[in-house]
XYZ file of C-alpha atoms in Angstrom:
695
model
C 68.813 166.547 361.753
C 66.137 169.073 362.440
C 63.937 166.425 364.527
C 68.046 165.591 366.564
C 68.135 169.239 367.347
C 64.045 169.479 368.376
C 64.913 166.535 370.703
C 67.888 168.311 372.123
C 65.863 171.305 372.872
C 63.595 169.729 374.628
C 66.204 168.053 376.827
C 67.514 171.407 378.091
C 64.373 172.303 378.981
C 63.020 169.313 380.595
C 66.384 169.706 382.908
C 65.750 173.516 383.381
C 61.833 172.444 384.373
C 62.958 170.089 386.575
C 65.035 173.103 388.722
C 62.532 175.560 388.976
C 59.249 172.600 389.395
C 57.988 173.432 392.473
C 57.234 170.829 394.041
C 53.461 169.995 393.565
C 50.614 169.635 396.537
C 50.149 165.933 397.424
C 51.801 166.379 400.728
C 54.732 165.267 400.630
C 57.832 165.845 399.244
C 59.041 163.231 396.471
C 62.416 163.348 396.931
C 65.371 161.567 398.449
C 67.057 164.183 401.294
C 68.618 164.637 404.875
C 66.568 163.829 407.794
C 66.895 164.246 411.885
C 64.643 164.380 414.581
C 61.539 166.793 415.061
C 62.800 166.776 418.260
C 66.515 167.382 417.630
C 64.877 170.355 416.161
C 62.552 171.719 418.532
C 66.035 171.378 421.405
C 67.732 173.751 418.602
C 65.714 176.033 418.407
C 65.517 176.223 422.427
C 68.799 176.805 423.244
C 70.837 179.699 423.556
C 72.050 180.728 421.291
C 70.118 179.161 418.767
C 70.873 176.137 415.680
C 68.320 174.932 412.827
C 69.754 170.761 412.659
C 66.172 171.784 409.672
C 68.947 174.178 407.642
C 72.063 172.810 406.020
C 74.069 175.978 407.104
C 74.122 175.742 410.583
C 76.251 172.612 410.634
C 79.118 174.623 408.251
C 79.173 177.187 411.840
C 77.667 175.740 414.748
C 80.421 173.696 416.625
C 76.997 173.083 419.115
C 75.483 171.428 415.993
C 78.332 170.040 414.698
C 79.222 168.032 418.045
C 75.672 166.663 419.498
C 75.282 164.789 415.722
C 79.642 163.667 416.836
C 81.236 160.561 414.413
C 82.770 159.258 417.972
C 79.860 158.179 418.852
C 78.192 156.149 416.009
C 81.789 154.170 416.290
C 81.800 153.308 419.110
C 78.391 152.393 419.424
C 77.766 148.477 418.165
C 74.595 147.911 417.336
C 75.455 150.356 414.434
C 78.729 150.134 413.340
C 80.477 148.645 411.695
C 77.571 147.261 409.885
C 77.525 143.421 409.975
C 77.787 143.476 405.621
C 80.329 145.556 404.408
C 78.917 147.776 401.736
C 81.555 150.045 400.697
C 85.206 148.552 400.299
C 88.390 150.178 401.380
C 89.208 152.245 398.028
C 85.390 152.531 396.332
C 84.801 155.775 396.641
C 87.267 157.097 398.833
C 85.359 154.535 402.211
C 87.570 152.919 404.357
C 86.050 151.581 407.016
C 82.779 151.138 405.479
C 82.535 155.693 406.004
C 84.140 158.104 403.475
C 85.170 161.676 404.767
C 84.244 165.397 403.706
C 87.261 167.523 402.610
C 86.557 169.940 405.727
C 86.287 167.110 407.890
C 89.789 166.321 407.663
C 90.285 169.863 407.795
C 87.591 170.895 410.801
C 89.877 167.485 412.927
C 93.728 168.384 411.723
C 92.377 171.895 414.181
C 91.737 169.118 416.677
C 87.520 169.118 416.591
C 85.129 167.029 415.900
C 83.260 166.473 413.317
C 79.322 165.462 412.386
C 78.145 161.958 411.088
C 75.927 161.032 408.765
C 74.123 157.419 408.406
C 73.450 156.897 404.259
C 72.296 153.366 402.640
C 74.500 152.105 399.579
C 76.796 153.775 397.862
C 75.426 152.525 394.937
C 72.060 154.849 395.760
C 72.110 158.435 394.723
C 75.565 157.608 393.904
C 77.905 160.219 395.503
C 75.350 162.214 394.742
C 74.582 163.426 398.441
C 78.268 162.959 399.202
C 79.215 165.374 396.491
C 76.925 167.774 398.241
C 77.253 167.771 401.456
C 81.371 168.713 400.504
C 81.020 171.615 398.084
C 78.859 173.757 401.230
C 80.726 173.022 403.425
C 79.926 170.788 405.788
C 82.404 168.293 407.877
C 80.752 164.985 407.980
C 81.597 160.795 407.874
C 79.549 159.391 405.407
C 78.918 155.837 407.550
C 77.336 153.510 404.956
C 75.277 151.028 407.041
C 72.089 149.282 404.605
C 68.864 150.289 404.517
C 68.033 148.498 407.722
C 70.500 150.014 409.759
C 69.253 153.336 408.986
C 66.067 152.907 409.422
C 67.275 150.862 413.119
C 69.490 153.515 413.346
C 67.034 156.760 413.074
C 64.300 154.921 414.897
C 65.792 154.668 417.492
C 67.239 158.088 417.981
C 63.545 159.692 417.547
C 62.658 157.318 421.150
C 65.607 158.085 422.982
C 65.540 161.395 421.687
C 68.582 161.884 420.428
C 70.130 164.334 417.570
C 70.601 162.225 414.154
C 70.999 162.881 410.548
C 70.095 160.288 408.215
C 68.962 160.072 404.788
C 65.574 158.485 403.354
C 63.750 159.639 400.922
C 59.710 160.116 400.825
C 57.253 158.522 399.938
C 58.450 155.118 402.033
C 56.811 152.936 405.219
C 59.137 154.008 407.336
C 57.434 157.928 407.628
C 54.413 156.326 407.661
C 55.208 154.334 410.812
C 56.800 156.937 412.682
C 54.819 160.420 411.449
C 55.597 163.034 412.729
C 59.122 162.202 414.042
C 61.589 163.389 411.070
C 62.310 166.731 409.434
C 63.535 167.468 406.394
C 66.489 169.368 405.730
C 66.581 172.170 403.688
C 69.286 171.996 401.771
C 70.252 174.826 398.465
C 68.640 174.592 395.288
C 71.110 173.589 392.503
C 69.749 175.348 388.875
C 70.129 173.609 385.322
C 74.568 174.660 384.838
C 75.358 173.118 387.828
C 73.565 169.835 386.961
C 75.426 169.132 383.992
C 77.982 169.219 385.990
C 78.118 166.014 388.058
C 80.835 163.407 388.100
C 78.623 160.408 389.538
C 82.334 160.010 391.192
C 83.628 160.518 394.648
C 86.546 159.927 397.233
C 88.036 159.862 393.205
C 91.185 162.170 394.884
C 91.374 159.775 397.750
C 89.610 160.081 401.180
C 89.083 163.096 402.959
C 90.066 164.570 399.673
C 88.719 167.645 398.274
C 86.276 166.133 395.286
C 85.986 167.143 391.654
C 81.423 165.877 391.668
C 80.430 169.347 391.837
C 76.707 168.975 393.405
C 73.987 168.527 391.805
C 70.174 167.930 393.012
C 67.746 166.907 390.649
C 69.937 164.554 388.110
C 69.628 161.822 390.649
C 66.503 161.960 391.062
C 65.314 160.600 387.759
C 68.054 157.986 388.160
C 67.109 156.829 390.929
C 66.351 152.894 390.707
C 62.963 154.094 393.412
C 61.371 155.631 390.382
C 62.109 155.187 387.027
C 63.201 151.017 385.442
C 64.829 150.711 382.107
C 64.467 148.343 380.310
C 66.609 146.770 376.857
C 65.219 145.065 374.209
C 66.566 143.403 371.985
C 69.894 140.577 373.637
C 66.973 138.092 372.341
C 67.699 137.454 368.882
C 70.156 138.756 367.137
C 69.653 141.654 366.126
C 72.144 144.377 366.283
C 70.149 147.744 367.504
C 69.264 147.010 371.078
C 66.904 149.918 372.309
C 67.163 151.008 376.474
C 63.184 152.473 377.348
C 62.214 153.714 380.373
C 59.371 153.127 382.431
C 58.094 154.040 385.634
C 58.594 151.363 388.347
C 54.851 152.687 389.936
C 52.950 154.436 386.918
C 49.280 155.512 387.876
C 46.735 153.424 387.652
C 44.767 156.305 385.080
C 47.892 157.239 383.038
C 51.409 155.351 383.608
C 52.517 158.141 381.447
C 53.218 159.512 384.695
C 54.466 158.017 388.217
C 52.367 156.920 391.932
C 54.544 156.861 393.899
C 56.644 161.076 393.602
C 56.189 164.241 392.467
C 58.217 167.027 391.590
C 61.149 166.776 389.285
C 60.865 165.202 386.152
C 57.812 165.456 384.535
C 57.891 162.523 381.359
C 60.652 159.399 381.387
C 63.622 159.637 379.588
C 63.066 159.060 375.454
C 64.587 155.703 373.975
C 67.742 155.274 373.370
C 69.106 153.358 370.215
C 72.299 151.384 370.465
C 74.718 149.013 369.037
C 76.755 148.707 372.019
C 75.839 144.176 373.804
C 73.691 144.090 376.335
C 77.047 143.503 378.712
C 78.414 146.109 377.993
C 74.492 148.276 378.465
C 75.007 145.279 382.068
C 78.274 147.173 383.383
C 78.213 150.919 381.799
C 74.911 152.365 383.160
C 76.437 154.801 384.100
C 77.467 156.364 380.988
C 74.828 155.833 379.049
C 72.339 156.975 381.213
C 74.282 160.082 380.065
C 73.156 160.258 376.631
C 69.625 160.591 378.474
C 70.125 165.113 378.037
C 72.337 164.901 375.304
C 74.212 162.404 372.805
C 77.386 160.998 372.435
C 80.496 161.934 370.478
C 80.878 159.704 367.401
C 84.732 158.147 368.311
C 86.218 155.045 366.803
C 83.216 152.380 369.218
C 80.285 153.821 366.574
C 81.629 152.562 364.019
C 83.011 149.010 362.617
C 85.020 147.864 359.174
C 84.555 145.394 356.700
C 87.265 144.456 354.452
C 86.207 143.042 350.696
C 86.862 139.920 348.874
C 90.191 140.545 346.377
C 89.633 142.761 343.450
C 91.333 142.618 340.168
C 93.752 144.817 340.544
C 95.170 142.604 344.111
C 93.902 144.641 346.380
C 90.983 144.164 349.565
C 89.327 147.550 350.112
C 88.870 148.452 353.635
C 85.401 150.113 353.989
C 83.702 151.959 357.250
C 80.262 152.239 358.285
C 78.600 153.395 361.684
C 77.005 150.836 363.130
C 74.049 152.334 363.154
C 73.871 154.823 360.378
C 71.004 157.677 359.762
C 68.927 156.509 357.357
C 68.796 159.769 354.958
C 72.563 159.971 355.105
C 74.502 157.635 356.284
C 77.247 159.414 355.742
C 76.218 160.678 359.769
C 74.859 158.618 363.215
C 72.153 158.080 364.625
C 73.327 157.451 368.446
C 76.373 159.921 367.813
C 77.058 163.503 366.386
C 79.817 165.339 366.165
C 84.167 164.470 367.384
C 85.400 161.902 364.775
C 84.558 161.982 361.071
C 84.643 158.221 359.109
C 87.472 157.483 358.114
C 88.265 157.138 354.186
C 88.982 153.674 352.303
C 91.886 151.948 352.798
C 93.541 148.804 350.566
C 95.054 146.470 350.650
C 97.009 144.348 349.265
C 95.618 140.408 348.658
C 96.527 137.540 350.185
C 96.652 135.285 347.009
C 96.958 136.379 343.404
C 92.738 136.631 342.218
C 92.070 134.575 338.780
C 89.758 138.325 337.913
C 93.479 139.679 337.589
C 94.932 140.632 334.264
C 97.933 140.105 335.103
C 96.841 136.169 336.231
C 95.074 136.104 332.226
C 98.560 136.818 330.213
C 100.100 133.988 332.197
C 97.778 131.852 331.878
C 97.746 132.885 328.493
C 101.638 132.541 328.410
C 100.904 129.219 329.956
C 98.428 127.937 327.679
C 101.071 129.161 324.414
C 104.102 126.426 326.134
C 101.384 123.670 325.890
C 100.982 124.141 322.664
C 104.784 124.412 322.301
C 104.780 121.299 324.049
C 102.172 119.112 322.248
C 103.831 120.603 318.525
C 107.068 118.554 320.276
C 105.437 115.913 320.942
C 103.841 115.440 317.287
C 107.423 116.094 315.980
C 108.605 113.680 317.557
C 107.020 110.383 317.476
C 106.810 111.437 313.797
C 110.294 111.100 313.502
C 110.527 108.798 315.911
C 112.537 106.092 313.112
C 115.097 108.296 312.363
C 118.531 107.574 313.711
C 119.037 110.649 315.967
C 115.800 110.402 317.582
C 115.460 106.256 317.825
C 119.223 106.675 319.878
C 117.818 109.542 322.592
C 115.266 107.041 323.172
C 112.181 109.403 321.808
C 109.926 107.151 324.282
C 111.987 109.182 327.653
C 111.088 112.042 325.109
C 108.149 112.043 325.158
C 107.865 111.404 328.919
C 109.769 114.393 329.159
C 107.913 116.757 327.611
C 104.425 115.289 328.961
C 105.851 116.592 332.296
C 105.802 120.183 331.107
C 101.957 119.921 331.303
C 101.689 119.174 334.773
C 104.129 122.464 335.558
C 102.038 125.119 333.542
C 98.978 123.038 335.333
C 100.195 124.071 338.364
C 100.903 127.219 337.039
C 97.027 127.544 336.981
C 96.037 126.119 340.006
C 98.788 128.280 341.761
C 95.788 131.465 341.553
C 92.577 132.088 343.286
C 91.050 131.215 346.414
C 92.476 128.974 348.250
C 90.047 125.443 348.665
C 90.157 122.742 349.751
C 90.613 121.024 345.669
C 93.639 123.683 345.320
C 95.868 123.555 348.019
C 96.369 119.436 347.264
C 96.713 119.632 343.822
C 99.198 122.292 343.684
C 102.128 120.541 345.510
C 101.010 117.636 343.507
C 100.888 119.280 339.728
C 104.821 120.200 340.582
C 106.345 117.399 342.635
C 104.590 114.973 339.188
C 105.884 117.802 336.478
C 109.249 117.604 338.257
C 109.365 113.580 338.103
C 108.211 113.377 335.064
C 110.846 115.944 333.339
C 113.945 114.857 335.628
C 113.419 110.767 335.682
C 112.808 111.279 331.585
C 116.577 112.295 331.683
C 117.868 109.716 334.818
C 116.654 107.445 333.055
C 117.732 107.884 329.843
C 121.274 108.237 331.492
C 121.039 104.991 333.458
C 119.297 102.955 330.172
C 123.164 104.742 327.998
C 124.110 103.121 331.282
C 123.346 99.883 331.261
C 124.219 99.274 327.446
C 127.804 101.103 326.886
C 129.550 101.056 330.510
C 129.797 96.483 330.937
C 133.482 95.491 330.981
C 132.220 92.127 330.007
C 131.925 92.665 326.108
C 128.049 91.024 326.148
C 125.100 92.079 324.613
C 122.685 93.521 326.831
C 118.871 94.192 326.432
C 117.124 97.104 328.458
C 113.765 96.941 328.033
C 111.545 99.538 327.946
C 109.087 97.926 329.948
C 112.308 97.358 332.897
C 113.029 101.050 331.910
C 109.254 101.932 332.820
C 110.050 99.796 336.547
C 112.835 101.974 337.614
C 111.160 105.291 336.267
C 108.228 104.081 338.571
C 110.871 103.636 341.762
C 110.400 108.229 341.344
C 106.690 108.248 341.899
C 106.109 105.131 344.436
C 108.450 107.878 346.815
C 106.571 110.646 345.877
C 102.394 109.516 346.289
C 104.111 107.364 349.485
C 104.535 110.777 351.033
C 101.744 112.320 349.256
C 99.338 109.608 350.865
C 101.569 110.032 354.697
C 101.491 114.200 353.876
C 97.161 113.637 353.119
C 96.769 111.924 356.136
C 98.412 112.896 358.570
C 98.402 116.643 357.508
C 96.698 117.526 355.115
C 97.362 121.645 353.232
C 93.915 122.810 354.528
C 92.512 126.292 353.374
C 93.272 127.758 357.047
C 91.786 131.850 357.654
C 94.424 133.651 360.021
C 94.296 137.067 361.554
C 96.649 139.274 361.785
C 97.357 143.205 362.827
C 96.724 145.530 360.129
C 100.083 147.182 359.452
C 97.580 149.171 356.576
C 94.570 150.613 359.470
C 93.533 150.408 362.864
C 92.700 147.218 363.500
C 92.358 143.238 362.449
C 92.236 141.303 358.816
C 91.292 137.911 358.311
C 93.868 136.538 355.744
C 93.292 132.985 354.296
C 95.953 130.915 352.479
C 96.994 126.724 352.293
C 97.801 126.054 355.588
C 99.757 122.625 356.920
C 100.701 121.270 360.298
C 103.625 119.588 359.807
C 107.023 120.968 357.108
C 108.601 117.522 357.984
C 106.699 116.165 354.564
C 107.703 119.427 352.587
C 110.745 118.674 353.308
C 111.138 115.010 352.041
C 109.553 115.787 348.849
C 112.034 118.455 348.780
C 115.044 115.484 350.050
C 113.352 113.579 347.086
C 113.535 115.368 344.534
C 117.513 116.320 345.561
C 117.751 112.918 345.147
C 116.398 112.451 341.760
C 118.958 115.832 341.047
C 122.423 114.445 342.653
C 121.291 110.725 339.936
C 121.002 113.062 337.194
C 123.919 114.090 337.419
C 126.225 111.456 338.621
C 124.745 109.288 335.584
C 125.886 111.553 333.041
C 129.133 111.827 334.622
C 129.175 108.847 334.101
C 128.788 107.787 330.485
C 130.048 111.409 329.611
C 132.844 109.532 327.047
C 130.428 107.501 325.544
C 129.471 107.994 321.920
C 128.089 111.081 321.371
C 124.965 109.965 318.927
C 123.933 108.281 322.553
C 124.743 109.989 325.358
C 123.590 113.419 326.426
C 125.595 114.651 329.361
C 126.021 118.288 328.335
C 122.695 118.789 327.683
C 121.204 116.964 331.313
C 124.235 118.874 333.339
C 122.454 122.177 332.293
C 118.527 120.767 332.973
C 119.990 119.977 336.292
C 121.503 123.594 336.303
C 118.383 125.773 335.008
C 115.793 123.541 337.886
C 118.605 124.357 340.743
C 118.703 128.061 339.822
C 114.100 128.048 340.131
C 114.975 126.229 343.099
C 117.035 128.929 344.567
C 114.641 132.365 343.465
C 111.047 130.156 344.808
C 112.048 128.786 348.002
C 113.201 131.173 349.191
C 110.498 133.614 348.217
C 108.312 130.861 349.631
C 109.597 131.215 353.025
C 112.754 133.304 353.116
C 111.116 136.990 352.265
C 108.051 138.562 352.792
C 106.215 140.058 349.608
C 102.457 140.712 348.120
C 100.492 137.479 347.263
C 100.495 138.939 343.731
C 104.307 139.730 343.471
C 105.520 135.910 344.169
C 102.680 134.037 341.474
C 103.851 136.617 338.420
C 107.700 135.374 340.059
C 106.720 131.329 341.024
C 104.634 131.600 337.327
C 108.232 132.837 335.738
C 110.841 130.970 336.952
C 108.120 127.855 336.059
C 107.541 128.487 332.968
C 111.681 129.347 332.035
C 112.806 126.645 333.311
C 110.644 125.185 331.545
C 111.265 126.991 328.093
C 115.065 126.467 328.384
C 114.816 122.134 329.616
C 112.780 121.495 326.838
C 115.114 123.379 324.448
C 118.033 121.315 326.144
C 116.818 119.053 325.113
C 115.325 118.582 321.617
C 116.541 122.054 320.130
C 120.309 119.806 319.784
C 118.212 116.801 318.017
C 116.546 119.112 316.081
C 119.650 120.727 313.822
C 121.511 116.884 314.462
C 117.613 116.197 312.306
C 118.222 119.177 308.988
C 122.741 117.870 309.571
C 121.257 114.160 308.511
C 118.612 115.266 305.914
C 121.425 117.928 303.874
C 124.032 114.657 304.916
C 121.353 112.338 303.268
C 120.526 114.253 300.153
C 124.386 115.325 299.607
C 125.484 110.806 300.750
C 122.948 109.637 297.488
C 124.708 111.514 294.866
C 127.828 110.315 296.410
C 126.659 107.255 295.681
C 125.742 107.341 292.380
C 128.831 108.960 291.181
C 130.478 106.097 293.196
C 128.740 103.238 291.437
C 129.851 104.402 288.027
C 133.488 105.340 288.358
C 133.481 101.581 290.397
C 131.495 100.171 287.149
C 134.427 100.930 285.491
C 137.634 99.422 287.238
C 138.551 95.531 286.807
C 136.932 93.255 290.058
C 140.193 91.754 290.465
C 142.437 95.071 291.763
C 139.176 95.250 293.483
C 139.205 92.091 296.236
C 142.843 92.545 295.735
C 142.859 96.180 297.436
C 140.301 94.667 300.108
C 142.733 91.580 301.044
C 145.535 93.387 300.868
C 144.304 95.610 303.767
C 142.586 93.425 305.875
C 146.777 92.110 305.629
C 147.852 95.044 306.784
C 146.224 95.944 309.962
C 147.675 93.707 312.986
C 146.544 91.069 315.897
C 147.567 93.830 318.138
C 146.222 96.510 316.265
C 142.880 95.029 316.545
C 142.654 94.339 319.440
C 143.215 97.274 321.233
C 140.729 98.661 318.971
C 137.732 96.433 320.286
C 139.179 97.270 323.927
C 139.748 101.049 322.547
C 134.933 100.752 321.822
C 134.267 99.030 325.464
C 134.249 102.954 327.308
C 133.560 104.941 323.835
C 131.886 104.239 320.448
C 132.089 106.092 317.513
C 129.517 107.733 315.010
C 127.858 106.188 313.425
C 128.848 108.478 310.750
C 132.890 107.036 310.717
C 133.077 104.478 308.025
C 137.393 104.362 307.971
C 137.459 101.821 310.586
C 136.117 98.314 310.857
C 133.921 97.532 314.185
C 132.058 94.560 315.023
C 132.095 95.644 318.554
C 130.242 98.898 317.535
C 128.231 97.267 314.718
C 126.503 94.808 317.277
C 126.158 97.596 320.132
C 124.049 99.960 317.440
C 122.116 97.212 316.565
C 121.276 96.674 320.246
C 120.320 99.986 320.718
C 118.120 100.691 318.223
C 116.131 96.762 318.630
C 116.328 97.816 322.320
C 114.563 101.664 322.005
C 111.977 99.972 319.969
C 111.052 96.992 321.748
C 108.842 96.857 324.924
């Protein structure tokens, strides 16, 4: 920072030096200025009373001098006015009809008097300087822009015809060589360093003929003139983030390139190189702004720093960190290209748009999902080992296994919905959810359909519904999913898409990545297809509600559908209607999937486990009872037993037998009921047992 203070002090001294340095002895004034003809100067000195065209003060007090340079005479001469090309459009720097006007001139014309005219070249040359000088010292003048060639022609014609004239020019220039001795420089008051700093580089900002806010100055415009110093921007042709503005003399001294060759006085050395982070286009369009940085560094503001947004951390946050575009190497808290003003803002944390896999919350949910996977695997082992038990066999153990395998898909979806979206994850997430749903509820629907096909026939014929046939029915649901997914992935694959959004936590924008598809129709089709599966399951469970509880599971299927509906009611609004943190949504999604999966599995398996336990206890009790009955029977005469059986058969009327048969066409009693002899029930029981094991 010590070097910066020295640099700033050096520039202050240079400004003072520019204002106190006298023109050297090279024989000419190396500055731009106002000129008039030598004959006009002599004419004024010989007049009575005399006036002095080569001294600025007489232009503020001598009506005779002003009338000699009347603007009306200039504007009435089509040879010079209006110019062939408009150099100062209306509304630019207070121009009207190619001319600007001072406040003193406006006041003088209001009083019914004339104003003088000064022939100017172009408004961008010594921009606004001489207009501000003349206006601030009270000279009533018009500033009419007629170009370099126009001024030369206007001045040379005036010298030839000995006509009074006032125009802007500079030395050295070939014009003064070819018209040597014909023109004299008009002396203007000198300025001081304090007033130099007040220059704004603008004129006419308050309107045509109004007072200007530009406090006049002299030497600040000297070095900015394109005639003496030129600038070059380095760093535009490569990928560098730093641009350097270097200065050179337009005509360097052949013996010493650090000195000018075509001027003297004013600036004694070239400005130091300016390093900036601004773009080359900005530098080209804002020359007036950065030229002021030669004398003093700009105040720091938001244009000198930028920010970067980190990736998601383990807390599901992203950190916004601010940094200077050109940091000061010893201390990055400071900038090289500015001083004072604003400091770097504090870091800001924003929410991550996905659940990072490094999050402890994800780890906990993943462990919970793995526990469910282990429980599902254990349930598969139990069902497979007990597949010959009547309770499991009548519940179609193949469909129970199929349902349990569906839980693996759902648990896999919990893992897949975390992590930064990629093409693989964006594609696999909906596949896992849909396959899990179809596998679980497809198995339940097929279980109900199989019972319906066997028991709900009115022709009382034996029906064989093999496992292969049932799987063909089940494949319909998978084919529907596959067709929708193939069309979706072919037409509008859910790609990982980065969108730029306006941040709410800080001033700026942030890039967010998410899985995005160009069409919602395929998601809607999948939801509709799953709704059909749910409705079909409800309908079939309703149709078989009167079948024996050994074969139908209507209450449990209905409960499973209700659980699925509750899960959908919780998840769908959060996905499309509610705005919340991505990590919070993931927690809700994962818990909903885990709870729904466990609930459905419990509804379908826990009652069977209790019945298995009851069957085991009944088997133990039945064995002891059978042994006791056997001993009693052995003590009774055989003729008595046969007589009782015959009497029992005679007591059953035929009509009662027919009614009993018709009754069990729609309702099958449990196998444990041995009080009613029903040959149709025995046939169905054997059929279900055989078809369950058939392929």
